[in-house]
């Protein structure tokens, strides 16, 4: 990758491998709002802004050929779908009020339902 990313979220979506959010060792715990995706044909990484929440943890996963994100907590944030480069995210559902931000969550998709296991 073009930059160091501790605790980033990796996901394959849209024919690309994405490394979303994370932080450099010197910025311990300060998550960045950018991502990088890998172009296997060119052998290059491209940085893309706005895929993670700057300063907060992000959980990203792939389902149904689309990329999804879980961000925020305490009634703020929600489940979002990535609409593509330059378009950003579209919020599709709020988070339950008892959820708090977390660097990782277990996500399972079953049809139209998403099950999330995370810290409370």
Coordinates of C-alpha atoms in Angstrom, one line a residue, residues 7 12 17 19 29 37 47 50 60 63-65 71 73 76-77 80 84 114 116:
X7 CA -6.4 -1.9 12.1
X12 CA -13.0 -7.2 -2.0
X17 CA -9.2 -5.1 -3.0
X19 CA -8.0 -1.3 2.6
X29 CA -5.8 5.0 17.4
X37 CA -7.7 0.1 -3.5
X47 CA -6.0 6.4 -2.5
X50 CA -14.3 9.6 2.3
X60 CA -16.6 -2.7 6.2
X63 CA -22.5 -8.5 0.4
X64 CA -24.5 -9.0 -2.7
X65 CA -21.7 -7.5 -4.8
X71 CA -19.9 3.4 11.8
X73 CA -22.5 4.5 17.9
X76 CA -25.2 8.3 15.9
X77 CA -24.0 6.8 12.7
X80 CA -24.3 2.6 4.9
X84 CA -19.0 4.5 -5.8
X114 CA -27.7 -7.9 8.6
X116 CA -23.9 -7.4 13.8

